[in-house]
Tab-separated table of C-alpha atoms and ligand atoms in Angstrom:
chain	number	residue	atom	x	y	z
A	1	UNK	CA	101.395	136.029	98.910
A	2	UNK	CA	98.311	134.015	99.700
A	3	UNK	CA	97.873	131.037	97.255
A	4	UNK	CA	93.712	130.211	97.166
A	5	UNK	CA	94.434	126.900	96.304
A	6	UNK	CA	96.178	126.099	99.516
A	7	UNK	CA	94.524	124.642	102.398
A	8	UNK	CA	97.324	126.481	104.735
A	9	UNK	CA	96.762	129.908	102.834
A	10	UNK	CA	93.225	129.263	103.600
A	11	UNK	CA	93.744	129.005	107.423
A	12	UNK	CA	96.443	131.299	107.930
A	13	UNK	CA	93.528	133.693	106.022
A	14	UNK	CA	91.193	132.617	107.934
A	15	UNK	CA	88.402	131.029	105.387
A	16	UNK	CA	88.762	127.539	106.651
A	17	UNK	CA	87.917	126.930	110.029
A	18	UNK	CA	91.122	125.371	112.576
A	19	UNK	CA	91.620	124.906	116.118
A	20	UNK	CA	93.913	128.103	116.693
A	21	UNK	CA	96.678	128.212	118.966
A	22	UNK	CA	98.336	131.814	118.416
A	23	UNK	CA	99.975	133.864	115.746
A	24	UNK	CA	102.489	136.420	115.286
A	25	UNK	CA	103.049	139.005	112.573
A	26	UNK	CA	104.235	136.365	110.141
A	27	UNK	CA	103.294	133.333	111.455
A	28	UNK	CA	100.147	130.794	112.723
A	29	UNK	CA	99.513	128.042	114.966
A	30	UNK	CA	96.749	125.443	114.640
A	31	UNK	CA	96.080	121.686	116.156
A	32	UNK	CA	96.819	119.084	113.516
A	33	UNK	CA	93.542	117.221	112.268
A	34	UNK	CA	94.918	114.165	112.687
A	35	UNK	CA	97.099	114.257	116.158
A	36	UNK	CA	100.310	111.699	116.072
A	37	UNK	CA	100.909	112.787	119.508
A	38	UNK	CA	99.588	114.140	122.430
A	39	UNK	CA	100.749	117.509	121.961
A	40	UNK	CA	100.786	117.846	117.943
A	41	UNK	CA	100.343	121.676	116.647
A	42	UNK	CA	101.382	122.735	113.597
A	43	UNK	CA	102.745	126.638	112.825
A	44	UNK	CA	102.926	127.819	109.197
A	45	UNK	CA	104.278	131.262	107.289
A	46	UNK	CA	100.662	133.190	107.215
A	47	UNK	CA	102.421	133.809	103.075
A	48	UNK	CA	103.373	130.831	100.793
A	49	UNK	CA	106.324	129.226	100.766
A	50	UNK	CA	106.290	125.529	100.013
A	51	UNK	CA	108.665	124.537	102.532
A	52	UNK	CA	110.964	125.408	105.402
A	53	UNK	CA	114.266	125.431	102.547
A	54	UNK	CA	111.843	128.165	100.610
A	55	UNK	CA	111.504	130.346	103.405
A	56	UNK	CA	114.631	130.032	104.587
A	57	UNK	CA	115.800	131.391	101.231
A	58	UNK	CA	113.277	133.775	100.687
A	59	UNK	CA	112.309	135.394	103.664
A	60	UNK	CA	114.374	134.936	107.045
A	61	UNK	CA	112.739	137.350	108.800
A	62	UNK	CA	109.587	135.602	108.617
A	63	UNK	CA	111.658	132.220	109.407
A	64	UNK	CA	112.749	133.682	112.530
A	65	UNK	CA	109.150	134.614	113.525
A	66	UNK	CA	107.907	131.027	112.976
A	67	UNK	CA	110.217	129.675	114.897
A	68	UNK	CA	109.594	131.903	117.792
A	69	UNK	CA	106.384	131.467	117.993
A	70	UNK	CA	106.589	127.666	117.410
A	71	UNK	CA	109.085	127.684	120.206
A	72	UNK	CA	107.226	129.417	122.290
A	73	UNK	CA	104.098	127.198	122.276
A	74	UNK	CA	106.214	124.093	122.237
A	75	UNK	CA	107.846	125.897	125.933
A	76	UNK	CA	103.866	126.698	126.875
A	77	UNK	CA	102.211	123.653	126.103
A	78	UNK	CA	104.794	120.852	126.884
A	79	UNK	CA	107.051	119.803	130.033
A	80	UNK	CA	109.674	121.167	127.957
A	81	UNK	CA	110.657	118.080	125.994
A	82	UNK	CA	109.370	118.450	122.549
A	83	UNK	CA	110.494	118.379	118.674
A	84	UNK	CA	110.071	120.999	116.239
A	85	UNK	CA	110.347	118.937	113.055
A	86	UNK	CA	109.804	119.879	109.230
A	87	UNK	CA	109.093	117.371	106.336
A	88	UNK	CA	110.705	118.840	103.633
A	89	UNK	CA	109.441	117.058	99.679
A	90	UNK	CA	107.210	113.992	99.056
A	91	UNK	CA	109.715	111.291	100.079
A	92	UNK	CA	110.355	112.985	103.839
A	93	UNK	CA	106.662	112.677	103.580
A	94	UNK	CA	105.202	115.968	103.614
A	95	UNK	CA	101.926	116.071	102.089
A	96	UNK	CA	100.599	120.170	102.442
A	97	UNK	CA	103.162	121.825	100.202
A	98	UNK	CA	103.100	125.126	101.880
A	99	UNK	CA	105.702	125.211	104.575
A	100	UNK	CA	105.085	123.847	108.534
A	101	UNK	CA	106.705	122.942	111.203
A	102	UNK	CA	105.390	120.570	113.404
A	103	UNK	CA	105.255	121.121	117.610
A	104	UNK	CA	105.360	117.304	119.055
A	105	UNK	CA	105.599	116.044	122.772
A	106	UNK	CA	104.463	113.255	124.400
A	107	UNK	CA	104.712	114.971	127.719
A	108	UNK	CA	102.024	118.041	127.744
A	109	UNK	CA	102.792	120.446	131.018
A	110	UNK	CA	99.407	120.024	132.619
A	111	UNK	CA	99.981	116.281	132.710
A	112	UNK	CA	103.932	116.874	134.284
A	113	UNK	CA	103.699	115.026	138.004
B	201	LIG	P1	103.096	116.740	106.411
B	201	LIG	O1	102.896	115.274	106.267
B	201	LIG	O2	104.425	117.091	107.077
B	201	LIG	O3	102.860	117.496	105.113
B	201	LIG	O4	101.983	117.212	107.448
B	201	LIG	C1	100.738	117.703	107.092
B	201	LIG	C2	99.906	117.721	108.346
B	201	LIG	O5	98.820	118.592	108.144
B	201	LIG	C3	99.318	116.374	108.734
B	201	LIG	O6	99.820	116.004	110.022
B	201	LIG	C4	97.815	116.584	108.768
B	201	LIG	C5	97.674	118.082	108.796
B	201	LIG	N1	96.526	118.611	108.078
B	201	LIG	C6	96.223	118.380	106.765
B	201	LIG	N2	95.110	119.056	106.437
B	201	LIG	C7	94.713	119.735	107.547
B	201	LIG	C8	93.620	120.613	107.830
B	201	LIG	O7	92.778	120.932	106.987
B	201	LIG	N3	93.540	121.115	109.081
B	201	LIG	C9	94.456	120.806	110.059
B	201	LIG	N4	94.283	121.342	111.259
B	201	LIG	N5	95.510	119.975	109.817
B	201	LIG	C10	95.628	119.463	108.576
C-alpha cells in the first residue's frame, strides 16, 4: 500500500526525484539527502510500513528482500565494514515514519588501499 502522504511512498513510486541506487521486487535504495557518512544509502519497503518492527510483523517476505538488497549494496559499495542500522520511534530518532534501514561505512571500496 502506497501512502501519498509519505515522502518514502513517493520515492519508492517514483514521483519525487532521489539519487537511486537499486531495487528489488519489494524493496529501494536511494542516497540520503543529508550524508552522515561517506557511504550513507538508505533502502526502504517500496509499500508502507512505518518501521522495521511493522514489517517484520506484517510482511517477512518483503523484510527478507530489504535486507538483501541492503546487504548487498552495503558488500558493493563499502570495503566490507559497514552498519545496517534502523531507528525505530521518535526517541531512537527516526524522523520518516515509513520504515528504512540505513547502509553506513566510513570505508567506501574504491577508496580501500
Ligand atoms: P531517520 O532519522 O532514521 O528517520 O532517517 C531519515 C533519513 O532520511 C535522514 O537521514 C534524512 C533522510 N531523508 C529525509 N528526507 C529525504 C528525502 O527527501 N530524500 C532523501 N534522499 N533522503 C531523505
Amino acid at each position: 500500500m502506497i501512502n501519498s502522504d509519505c515522502i518514502f511512498c513517493r520515492i519508492a513510486n517514483k514521483e519525487l526525484q532521489a539519487n537511486l541506487v537499486a531495487e528489488s521486487e519489494h524493496a529501494i535504495a536511494f542516497w540520503d539527502i543529508s550524508p552522515r557518512q561517506p557511504i550513507h544509502i538508505l533502502v526502504i519497503p517500496k509499500a508502507h510500513h512505518k518501521n522495521i518492527a511493522e514489517l517484520t510483523q506484517n510482511s517477512p517476505d518483503q523484510l527478507l528482500d530489504l535486507m538483501k538488497l541492503g546487504t548487498d549494496i552495503a558488500q558493493d559499495k563499502s570495503s566490507g565494514s559497514f552498519r545496517l542500522s534502523f531507528n525505530t520511534g521518535e526517541e531512537a530518532g527516526q524522523t520518516v515514519f515509513h520504515a528504512h534501514g540505513h547502509i553506513t561505512s566510513r570505508t567506501p571500496k574504491d577508496q580501500v588501499a
